[in-house]
Tab-separated table of C-alpha atoms in Angstrom:
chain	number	residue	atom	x	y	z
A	1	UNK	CA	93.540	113.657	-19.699
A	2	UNK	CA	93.376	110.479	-17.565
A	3	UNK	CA	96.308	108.765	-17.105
A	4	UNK	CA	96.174	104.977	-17.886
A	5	UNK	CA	97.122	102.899	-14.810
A	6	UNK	CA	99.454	100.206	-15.687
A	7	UNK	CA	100.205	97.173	-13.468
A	8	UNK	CA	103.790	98.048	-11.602
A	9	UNK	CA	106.982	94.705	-11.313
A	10	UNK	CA	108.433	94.104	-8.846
A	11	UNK	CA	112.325	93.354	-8.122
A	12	UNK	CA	111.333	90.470	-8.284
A	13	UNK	CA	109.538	90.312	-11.215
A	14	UNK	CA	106.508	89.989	-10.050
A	15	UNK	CA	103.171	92.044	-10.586
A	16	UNK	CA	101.661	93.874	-8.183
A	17	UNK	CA	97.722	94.046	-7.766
A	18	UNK	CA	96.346	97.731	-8.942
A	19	UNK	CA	94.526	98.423	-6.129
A	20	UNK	CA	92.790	101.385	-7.902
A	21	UNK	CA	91.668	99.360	-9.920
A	22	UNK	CA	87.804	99.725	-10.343
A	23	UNK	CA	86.305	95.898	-10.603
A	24	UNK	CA	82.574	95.605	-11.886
A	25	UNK	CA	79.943	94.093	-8.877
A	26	UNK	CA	79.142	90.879	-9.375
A	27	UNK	CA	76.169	88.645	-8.809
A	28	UNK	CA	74.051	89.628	-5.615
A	29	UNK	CA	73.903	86.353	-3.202
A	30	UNK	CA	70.751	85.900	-1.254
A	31	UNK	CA	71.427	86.170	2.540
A	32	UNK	CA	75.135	86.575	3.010
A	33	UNK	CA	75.136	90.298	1.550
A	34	UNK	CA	75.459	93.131	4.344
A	35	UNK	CA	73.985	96.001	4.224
A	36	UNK	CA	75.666	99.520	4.570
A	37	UNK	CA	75.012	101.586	7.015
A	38	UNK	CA	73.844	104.971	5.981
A	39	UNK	CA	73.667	108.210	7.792
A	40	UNK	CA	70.213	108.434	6.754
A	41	UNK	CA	69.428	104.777	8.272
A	42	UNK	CA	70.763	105.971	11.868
A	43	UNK	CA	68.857	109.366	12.053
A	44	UNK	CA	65.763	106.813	11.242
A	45	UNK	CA	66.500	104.635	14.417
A	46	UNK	CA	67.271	107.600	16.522
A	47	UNK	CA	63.667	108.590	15.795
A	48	UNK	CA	62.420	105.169	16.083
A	49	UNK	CA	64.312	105.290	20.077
A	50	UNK	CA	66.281	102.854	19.976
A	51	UNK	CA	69.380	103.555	22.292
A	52	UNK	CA	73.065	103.242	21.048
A	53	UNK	CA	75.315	100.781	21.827
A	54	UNK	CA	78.033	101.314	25.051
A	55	UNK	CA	81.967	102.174	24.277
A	56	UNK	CA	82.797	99.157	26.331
A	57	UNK	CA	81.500	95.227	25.938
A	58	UNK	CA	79.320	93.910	28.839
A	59	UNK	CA	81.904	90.892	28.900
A	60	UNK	CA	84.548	93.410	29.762
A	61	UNK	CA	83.255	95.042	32.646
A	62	UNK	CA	84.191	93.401	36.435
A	63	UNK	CA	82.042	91.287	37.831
A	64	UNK	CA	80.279	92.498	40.985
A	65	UNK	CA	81.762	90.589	44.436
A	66	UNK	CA	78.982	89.446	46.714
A	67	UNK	CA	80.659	90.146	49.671
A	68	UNK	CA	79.565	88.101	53.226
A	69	UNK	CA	80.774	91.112	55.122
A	70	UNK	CA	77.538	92.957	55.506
A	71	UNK	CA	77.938	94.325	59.089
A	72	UNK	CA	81.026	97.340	58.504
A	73	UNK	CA	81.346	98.009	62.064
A	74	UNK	CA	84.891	99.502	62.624
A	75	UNK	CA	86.160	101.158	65.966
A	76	UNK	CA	88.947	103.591	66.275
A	77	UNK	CA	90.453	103.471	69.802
A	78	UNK	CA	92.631	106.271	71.064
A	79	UNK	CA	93.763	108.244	73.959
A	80	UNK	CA	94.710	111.596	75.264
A	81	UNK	CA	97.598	113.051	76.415
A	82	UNK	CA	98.241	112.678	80.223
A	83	UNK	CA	97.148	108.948	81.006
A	84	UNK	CA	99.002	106.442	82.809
A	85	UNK	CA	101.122	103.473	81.768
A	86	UNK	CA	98.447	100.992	83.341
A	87	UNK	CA	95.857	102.729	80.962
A	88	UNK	CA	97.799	102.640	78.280
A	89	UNK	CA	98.472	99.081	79.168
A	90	UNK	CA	94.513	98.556	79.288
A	91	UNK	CA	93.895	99.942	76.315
A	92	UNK	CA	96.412	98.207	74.332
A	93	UNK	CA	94.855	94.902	75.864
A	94	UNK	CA	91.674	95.951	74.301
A	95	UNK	CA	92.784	96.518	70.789
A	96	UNK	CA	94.318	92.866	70.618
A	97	UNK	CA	90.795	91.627	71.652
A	98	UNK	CA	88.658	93.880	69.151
A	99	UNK	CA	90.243	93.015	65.236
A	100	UNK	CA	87.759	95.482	63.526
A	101	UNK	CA	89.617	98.585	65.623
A	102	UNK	CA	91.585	100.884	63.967
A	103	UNK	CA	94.506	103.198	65.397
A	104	UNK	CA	95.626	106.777	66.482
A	105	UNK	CA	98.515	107.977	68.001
A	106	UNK	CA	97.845	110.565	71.214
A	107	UNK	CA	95.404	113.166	70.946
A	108	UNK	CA	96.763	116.182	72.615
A	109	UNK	CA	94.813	118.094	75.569
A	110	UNK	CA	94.682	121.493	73.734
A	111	UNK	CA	92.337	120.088	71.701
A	112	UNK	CA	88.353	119.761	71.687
A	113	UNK	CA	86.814	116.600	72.056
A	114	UNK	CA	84.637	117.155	68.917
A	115	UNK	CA	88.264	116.832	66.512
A	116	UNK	CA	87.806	113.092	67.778
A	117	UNK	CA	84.213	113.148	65.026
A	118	UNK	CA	87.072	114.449	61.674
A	119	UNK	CA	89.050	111.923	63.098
A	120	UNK	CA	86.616	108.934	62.898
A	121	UNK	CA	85.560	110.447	59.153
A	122	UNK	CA	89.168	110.488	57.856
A	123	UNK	CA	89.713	106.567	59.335
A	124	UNK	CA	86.121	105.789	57.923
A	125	UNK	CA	84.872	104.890	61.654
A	126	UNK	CA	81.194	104.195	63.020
A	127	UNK	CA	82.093	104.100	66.903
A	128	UNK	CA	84.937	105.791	69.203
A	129	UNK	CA	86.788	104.543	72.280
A	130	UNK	CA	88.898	107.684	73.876
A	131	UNK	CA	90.585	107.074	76.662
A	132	UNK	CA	91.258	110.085	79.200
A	133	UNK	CA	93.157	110.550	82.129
A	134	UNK	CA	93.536	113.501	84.768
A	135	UNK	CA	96.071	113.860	87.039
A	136	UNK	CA	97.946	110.324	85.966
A	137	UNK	CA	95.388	108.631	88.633
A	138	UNK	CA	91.742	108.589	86.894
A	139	UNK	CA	91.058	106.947	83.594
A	140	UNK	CA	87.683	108.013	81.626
A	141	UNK	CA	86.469	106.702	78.782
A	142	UNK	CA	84.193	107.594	76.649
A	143	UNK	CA	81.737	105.440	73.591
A	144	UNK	CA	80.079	107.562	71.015
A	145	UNK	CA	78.436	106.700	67.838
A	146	UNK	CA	80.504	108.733	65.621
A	147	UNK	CA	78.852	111.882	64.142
A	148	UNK	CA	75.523	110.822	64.937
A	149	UNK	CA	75.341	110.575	68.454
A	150	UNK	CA	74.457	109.218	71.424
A	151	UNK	CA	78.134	109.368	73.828
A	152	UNK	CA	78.371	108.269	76.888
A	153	UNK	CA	81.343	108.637	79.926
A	154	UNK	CA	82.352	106.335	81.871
A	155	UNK	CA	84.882	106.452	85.075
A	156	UNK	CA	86.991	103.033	84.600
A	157	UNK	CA	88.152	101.769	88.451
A	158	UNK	CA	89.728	98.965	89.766
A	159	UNK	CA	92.115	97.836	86.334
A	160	UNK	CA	93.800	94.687	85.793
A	161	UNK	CA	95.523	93.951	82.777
A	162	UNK	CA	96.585	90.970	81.082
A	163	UNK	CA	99.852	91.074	81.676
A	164	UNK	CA	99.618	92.226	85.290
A	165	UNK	CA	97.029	89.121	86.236
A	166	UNK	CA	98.793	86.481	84.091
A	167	UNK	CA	95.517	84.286	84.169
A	168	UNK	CA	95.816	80.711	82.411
A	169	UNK	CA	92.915	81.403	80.143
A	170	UNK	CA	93.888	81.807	76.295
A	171	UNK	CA	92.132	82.355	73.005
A	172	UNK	CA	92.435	82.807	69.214
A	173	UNK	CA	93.560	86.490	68.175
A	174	UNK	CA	90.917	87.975	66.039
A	175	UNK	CA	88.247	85.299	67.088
A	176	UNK	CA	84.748	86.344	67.646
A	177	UNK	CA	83.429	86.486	71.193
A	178	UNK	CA	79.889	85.987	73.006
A	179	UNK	CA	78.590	88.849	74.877
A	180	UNK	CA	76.233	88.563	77.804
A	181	UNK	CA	74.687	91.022	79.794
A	182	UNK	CA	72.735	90.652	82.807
A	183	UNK	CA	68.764	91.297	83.263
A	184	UNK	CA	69.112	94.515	84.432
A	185	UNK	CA	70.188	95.789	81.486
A	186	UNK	CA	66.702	95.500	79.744
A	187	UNK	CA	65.208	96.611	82.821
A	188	UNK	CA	66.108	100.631	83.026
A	189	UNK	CA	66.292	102.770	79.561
A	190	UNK	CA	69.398	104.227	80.092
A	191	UNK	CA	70.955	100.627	80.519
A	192	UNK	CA	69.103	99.573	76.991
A	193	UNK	CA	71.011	102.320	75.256
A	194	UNK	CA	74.370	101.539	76.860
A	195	UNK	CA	74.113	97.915	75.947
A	196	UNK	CA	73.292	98.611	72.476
A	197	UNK	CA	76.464	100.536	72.189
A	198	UNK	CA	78.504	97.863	73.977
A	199	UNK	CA	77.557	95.333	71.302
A	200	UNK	CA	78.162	97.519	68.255
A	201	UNK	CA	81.554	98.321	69.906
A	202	UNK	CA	82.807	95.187	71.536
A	203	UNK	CA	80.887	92.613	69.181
A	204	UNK	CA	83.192	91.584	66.222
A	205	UNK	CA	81.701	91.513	62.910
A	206	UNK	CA	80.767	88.263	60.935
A	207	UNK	CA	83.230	87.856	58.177
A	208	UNK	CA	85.205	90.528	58.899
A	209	UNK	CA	88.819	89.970	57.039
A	210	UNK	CA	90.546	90.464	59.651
A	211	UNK	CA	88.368	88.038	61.759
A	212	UNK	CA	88.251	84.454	62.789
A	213	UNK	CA	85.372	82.528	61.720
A	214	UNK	CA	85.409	80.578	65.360
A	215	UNK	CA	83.995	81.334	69.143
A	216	UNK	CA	86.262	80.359	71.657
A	217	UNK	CA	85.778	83.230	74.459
A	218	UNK	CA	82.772	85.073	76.335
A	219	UNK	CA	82.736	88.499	77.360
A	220	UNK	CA	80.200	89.558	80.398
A	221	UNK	CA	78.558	92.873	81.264
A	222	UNK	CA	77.141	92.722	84.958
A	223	UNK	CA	75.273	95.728	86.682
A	224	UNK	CA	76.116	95.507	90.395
A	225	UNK	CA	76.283	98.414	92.493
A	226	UNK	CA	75.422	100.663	90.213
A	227	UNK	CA	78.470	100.122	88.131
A	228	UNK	CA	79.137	98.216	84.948
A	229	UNK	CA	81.265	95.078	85.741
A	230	UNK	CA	83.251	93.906	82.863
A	231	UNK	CA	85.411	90.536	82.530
A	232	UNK	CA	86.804	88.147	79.340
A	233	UNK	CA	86.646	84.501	79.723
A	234	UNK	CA	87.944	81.372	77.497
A	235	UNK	CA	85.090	78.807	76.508
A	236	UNK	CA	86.760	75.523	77.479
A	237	UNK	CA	84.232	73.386	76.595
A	238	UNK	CA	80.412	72.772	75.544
A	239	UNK	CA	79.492	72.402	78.926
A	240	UNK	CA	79.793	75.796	80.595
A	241	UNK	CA	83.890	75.365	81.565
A	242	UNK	CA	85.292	78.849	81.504
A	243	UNK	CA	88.427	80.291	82.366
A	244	UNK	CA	89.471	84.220	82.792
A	245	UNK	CA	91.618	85.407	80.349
A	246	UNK	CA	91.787	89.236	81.580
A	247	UNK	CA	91.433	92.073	81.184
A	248	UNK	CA	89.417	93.391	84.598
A	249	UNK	CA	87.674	96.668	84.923
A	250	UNK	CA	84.589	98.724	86.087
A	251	UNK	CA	82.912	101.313	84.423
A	252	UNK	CA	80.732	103.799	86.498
A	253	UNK	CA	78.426	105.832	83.960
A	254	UNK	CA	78.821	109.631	84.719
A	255	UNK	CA	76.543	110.873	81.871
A	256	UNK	CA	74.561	110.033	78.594
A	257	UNK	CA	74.958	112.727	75.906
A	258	UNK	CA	72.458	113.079	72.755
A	259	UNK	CA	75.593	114.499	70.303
A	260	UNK	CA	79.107	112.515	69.720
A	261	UNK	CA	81.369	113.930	72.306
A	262	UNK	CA	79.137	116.777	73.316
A	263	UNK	CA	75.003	118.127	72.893
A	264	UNK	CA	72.485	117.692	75.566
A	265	UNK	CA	72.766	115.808	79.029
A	266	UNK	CA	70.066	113.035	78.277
A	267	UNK	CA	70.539	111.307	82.021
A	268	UNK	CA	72.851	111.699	84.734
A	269	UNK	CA	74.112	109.522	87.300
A	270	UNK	CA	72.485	110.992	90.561
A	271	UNK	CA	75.072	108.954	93.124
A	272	UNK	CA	78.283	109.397	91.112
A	273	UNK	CA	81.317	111.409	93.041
A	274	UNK	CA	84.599	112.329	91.806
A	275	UNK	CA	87.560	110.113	92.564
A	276	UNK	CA	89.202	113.970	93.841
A	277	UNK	CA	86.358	114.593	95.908
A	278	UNK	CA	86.216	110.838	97.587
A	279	UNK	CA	89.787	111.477	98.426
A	280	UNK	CA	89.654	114.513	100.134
A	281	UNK	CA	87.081	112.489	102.350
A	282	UNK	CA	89.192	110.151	102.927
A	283	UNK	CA	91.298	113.145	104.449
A	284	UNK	CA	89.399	114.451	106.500
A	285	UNK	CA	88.311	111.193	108.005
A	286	UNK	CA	92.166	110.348	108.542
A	287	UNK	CA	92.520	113.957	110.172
A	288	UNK	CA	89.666	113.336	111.981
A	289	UNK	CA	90.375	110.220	114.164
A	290	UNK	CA	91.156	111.552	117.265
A	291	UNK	CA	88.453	113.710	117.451
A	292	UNK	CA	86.115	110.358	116.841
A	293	UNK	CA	87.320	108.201	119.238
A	294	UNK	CA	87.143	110.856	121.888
A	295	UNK	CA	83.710	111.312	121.103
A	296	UNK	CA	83.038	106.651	121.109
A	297	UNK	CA	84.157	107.200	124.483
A	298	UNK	CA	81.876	109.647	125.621
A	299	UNK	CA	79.222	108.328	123.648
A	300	UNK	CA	79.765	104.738	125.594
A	301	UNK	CA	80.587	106.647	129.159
A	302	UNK	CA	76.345	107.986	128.536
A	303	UNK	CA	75.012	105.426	127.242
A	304	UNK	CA	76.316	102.871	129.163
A	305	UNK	CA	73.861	100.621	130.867
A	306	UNK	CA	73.383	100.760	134.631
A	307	UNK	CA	71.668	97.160	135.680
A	308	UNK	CA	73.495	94.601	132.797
A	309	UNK	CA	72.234	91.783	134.774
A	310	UNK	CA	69.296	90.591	137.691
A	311	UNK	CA	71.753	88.539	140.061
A	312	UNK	CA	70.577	86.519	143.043
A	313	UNK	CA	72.563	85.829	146.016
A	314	UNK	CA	73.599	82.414	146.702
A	315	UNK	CA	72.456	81.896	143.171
A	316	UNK	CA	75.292	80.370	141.769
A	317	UNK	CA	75.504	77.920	144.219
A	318	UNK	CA	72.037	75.895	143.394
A	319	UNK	CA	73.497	75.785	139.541
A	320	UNK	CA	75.595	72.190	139.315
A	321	UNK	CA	75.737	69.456	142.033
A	322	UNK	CA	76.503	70.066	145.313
A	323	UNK	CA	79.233	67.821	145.370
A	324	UNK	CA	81.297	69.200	142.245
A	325	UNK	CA	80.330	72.731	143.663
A	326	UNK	CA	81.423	72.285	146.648
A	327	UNK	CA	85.409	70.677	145.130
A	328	UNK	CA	85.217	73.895	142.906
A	329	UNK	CA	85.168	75.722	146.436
A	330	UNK	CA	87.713	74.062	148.571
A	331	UNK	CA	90.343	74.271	145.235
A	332	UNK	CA	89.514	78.275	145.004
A	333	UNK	CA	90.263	78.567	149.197
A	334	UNK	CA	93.296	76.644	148.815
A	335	UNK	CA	94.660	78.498	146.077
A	336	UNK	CA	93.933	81.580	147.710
A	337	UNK	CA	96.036	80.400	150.747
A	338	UNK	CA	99.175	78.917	148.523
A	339	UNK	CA	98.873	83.023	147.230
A	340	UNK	CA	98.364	84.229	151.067
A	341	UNK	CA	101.688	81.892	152.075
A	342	UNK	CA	103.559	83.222	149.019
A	343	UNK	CA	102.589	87.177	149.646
A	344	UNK	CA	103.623	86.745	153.222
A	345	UNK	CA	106.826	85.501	152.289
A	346	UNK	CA	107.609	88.150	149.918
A	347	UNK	CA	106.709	90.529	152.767
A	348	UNK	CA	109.287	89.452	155.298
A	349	UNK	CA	111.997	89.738	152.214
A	350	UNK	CA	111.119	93.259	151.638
A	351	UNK	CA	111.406	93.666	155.457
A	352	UNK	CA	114.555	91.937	155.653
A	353	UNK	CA	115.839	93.757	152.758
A	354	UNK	CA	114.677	96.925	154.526
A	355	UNK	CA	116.332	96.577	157.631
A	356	UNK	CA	119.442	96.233	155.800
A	357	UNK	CA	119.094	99.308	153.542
A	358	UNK	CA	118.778	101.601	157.007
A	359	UNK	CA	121.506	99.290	158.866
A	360	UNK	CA	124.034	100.814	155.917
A	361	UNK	CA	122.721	104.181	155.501
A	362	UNK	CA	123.712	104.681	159.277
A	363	UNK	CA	127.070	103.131	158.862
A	364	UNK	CA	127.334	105.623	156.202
A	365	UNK	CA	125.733	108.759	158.041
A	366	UNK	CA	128.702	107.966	161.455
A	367	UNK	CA	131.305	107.670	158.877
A	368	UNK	CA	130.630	110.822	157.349
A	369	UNK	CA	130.161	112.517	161.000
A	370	UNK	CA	133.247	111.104	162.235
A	371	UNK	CA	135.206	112.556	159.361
A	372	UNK	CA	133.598	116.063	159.997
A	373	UNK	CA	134.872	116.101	163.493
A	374	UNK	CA	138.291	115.898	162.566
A	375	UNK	CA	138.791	120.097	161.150
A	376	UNK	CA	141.731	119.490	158.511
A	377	UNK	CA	143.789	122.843	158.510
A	378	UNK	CA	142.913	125.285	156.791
A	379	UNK	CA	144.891	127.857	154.032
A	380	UNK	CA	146.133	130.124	156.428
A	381	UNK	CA	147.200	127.942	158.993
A	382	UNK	CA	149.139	125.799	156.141
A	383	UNK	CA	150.417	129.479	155.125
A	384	UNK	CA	151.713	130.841	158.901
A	385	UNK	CA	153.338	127.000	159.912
A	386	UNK	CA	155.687	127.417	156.688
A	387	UNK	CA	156.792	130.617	157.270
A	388	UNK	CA	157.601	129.782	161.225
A	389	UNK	CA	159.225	126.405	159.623
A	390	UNK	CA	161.394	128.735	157.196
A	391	UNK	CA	162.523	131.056	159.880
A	392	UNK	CA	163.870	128.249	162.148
A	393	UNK	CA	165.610	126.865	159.039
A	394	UNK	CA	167.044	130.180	158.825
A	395	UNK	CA	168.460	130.725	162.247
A	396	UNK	CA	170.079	127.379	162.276
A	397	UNK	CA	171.712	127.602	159.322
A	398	UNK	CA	172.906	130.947	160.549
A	399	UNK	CA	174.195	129.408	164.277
A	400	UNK	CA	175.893	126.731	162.019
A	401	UNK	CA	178.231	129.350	160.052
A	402	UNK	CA	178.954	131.490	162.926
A	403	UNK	CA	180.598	128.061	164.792
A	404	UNK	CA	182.383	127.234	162.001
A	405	UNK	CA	184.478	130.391	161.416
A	406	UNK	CA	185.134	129.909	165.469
A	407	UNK	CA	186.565	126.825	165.471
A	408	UNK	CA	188.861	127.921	161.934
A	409	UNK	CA	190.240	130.731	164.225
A	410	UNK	CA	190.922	128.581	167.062
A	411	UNK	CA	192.657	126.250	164.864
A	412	UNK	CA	195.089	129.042	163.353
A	413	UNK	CA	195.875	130.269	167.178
A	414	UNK	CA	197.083	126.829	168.562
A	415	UNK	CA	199.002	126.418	165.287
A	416	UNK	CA	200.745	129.540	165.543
């Protein structure tokens, strides 16, 4: 049985629409009616190959960024354990002047130099600057393409900082700077490749966020005695004006390797010595000083010349005019006679002074003779006179008691 749908009130006493409610189609309109889609309709324009449409609009997905920054050069600059406070000084300069570096605390020594490549990977670098020192008195440094290869290693000398020059010069932080090498660095392959990785490390890329779009210093490479000279100057004006900002340094290339921090030795530098091995020269030169002079003066004592000079006699007479030769002459005789007068003076002083000297050591000599002559007594002598002096005492005193008790007795008799 079908149950009859009835239209329902509401509270308020309206009627609600019967939405089951079944209505009969109407009159089809040309154009605005839409068709249904039908399962059977989309296996038809999978056939046909037509592809389906994406989950998300075209509208909604970002728009891709043409970015200016083409050239993703970055640099991560770090050191070893072990180096000294003016390298860490040095390479904190450095860092300032490169914007497109990126940071590490201290590598320690236990470890290989190929950790330096996982570093580089995990801060998304292309090129590394480690710093290295030995014995908290050398500084080497090495520049590698990361991963990839070439490395080379350098011995840095001769280091200035900033802060230890205090040079006027001045320039923007994170501006862009010129480099400029000199010609021999297109001259010799070796120097080719070390350029190339000077500019990819030390060049600042264009539009590089955390860059300056201006040029306002230069930084030179020179090759001079077969070293690598390296200085920073401030552009002061259109015309060449420059002044040095700092830092100062010189790198001497010790090898070229084909890896990143290790692989095959591609060149060597032929005239390089260790800074240990130059000073232990140094010692034995200092140790060895008396050894060289003795042997200068032997040298000169045999090789001395015997005949320096041709001389004439009477030669230097015929030189100037006669006249001013011959006042030259009569002034040297009569300064050699003031000198004979003043010698022969000093003479007769001496003589003088002499005569006196003897003239009191005889004095002295009779005094001391006349004092011998006179024999003082001696011990013994001293010793037998007091005992004859003490016996006389003793017989006096003696005669002097005796008389007394005489003279008591005689007084008692005539008083009786």
């Amino acid at each position: 049985m079908k149950q009859l749908q009835t239209d329902k009130n509401d509270a308020k006493g309206k009627q609600k629409a019967n939405l089951k409610k079944k209505f009969k189609p109407g009159k089809k309109q040309k154009g605005k009616q839409k068709a249904k889609p039908d399962k059977d309709s989309d296996e038809s324009e999978d056939e046909r190959g037509t592809v389906p449409l994406k989950e998300t609009r075209i509208s909604d997905e970002p728009i891709p960024k043409k970015s200016k920054w083409t050239n993703k050069q970055r640099v991560l600059v770090l050191c070893a354990r072990g180096i000294n406070h003016r390298d860490r000084h040095l390479m904190r300069d450095l860092r300032t002047l490169m914007p497109h570096h990126r940071a590490e605390p201290k590598m320690e020594r236990w470890k290989t130099l190929s950790v330096v490549n996982e570093m580089s990977e995990m801060k998304h670098c292309n090129k590394v600057v480690l710093f290295e020192g030995r014995r908290k008195r050398d500084l080497y440094m090495w520049l590698a393409n990361a991963g990839v290869g070439p490395s080379v290693k350098f011995l840095v000398e001769n280091i200035h900082t900033m802060g230890e020059m205090k040079l006027t010069g001045n320039c923007l932080r994170g501006s862009r700077p010129l480099l400029s090498f000199s010609e021999d660095f297109t001259k010799q392959p070796h120097l080719v490749l070390i350029k190339e990785l000077l500019v990819q490390i030390f060049g600042v890329p264009n539009h590089h966020p955390k860059s300056q779009p201006f040029i306002d210093r230069v930084i030179t490479f020179t090759y001079l005695d077969n070293r690598i000279w390296y200085r920073h100057f401030q552009i002061l004006s259109e015309d060449g004006g420059l002044t040095e900002i700092g830092p100062r340094f010189v790198m001497n290339p010790i090898k070229i390797f084909s890896g990143s921090f290790g692989g095959d030795p591609i060149w060597e530098n032929a005239d390089y010595q260790s800074p240990a091995k130059h000073r232990q020269m140094l010692r034995k030169a200092a140790s060895e000083k008396y050894l060289q002079r003795t042997k200068k003066k032997v040298d000169q004592q045999v090789n001395a010349p015997k005949n320096t000079h041709k001389l004439i006699p009477h030669g230097d007479i015929f030189r100037d005019d006669v006249d001013k030769r011959a006042k030259v002459l009569l002034k040297q005789e009569q300064k050699q006679e003031k000198l004979q007068q003043e010698r022969e003076k000093i003479e007769k002083r001496q003589k003088i002074m002499a005569e006196r000297d003897a003239m009191r050591k005889l004095k002295l000599a009779t005094a001391k003779k006349s004092a011998s002559s006179k024999k003082l007594p001696t011990r013994k002598e001293l010793a037998r006179k007091r005992e004859g002096d003490d016996r006389g005492a003793k017989k006096t005193f003696k005669g002097v008691k005796k008389g007394a008790k005489g003279a008591k007795g005689k007084k008692m008799a005539n008083g009786k």
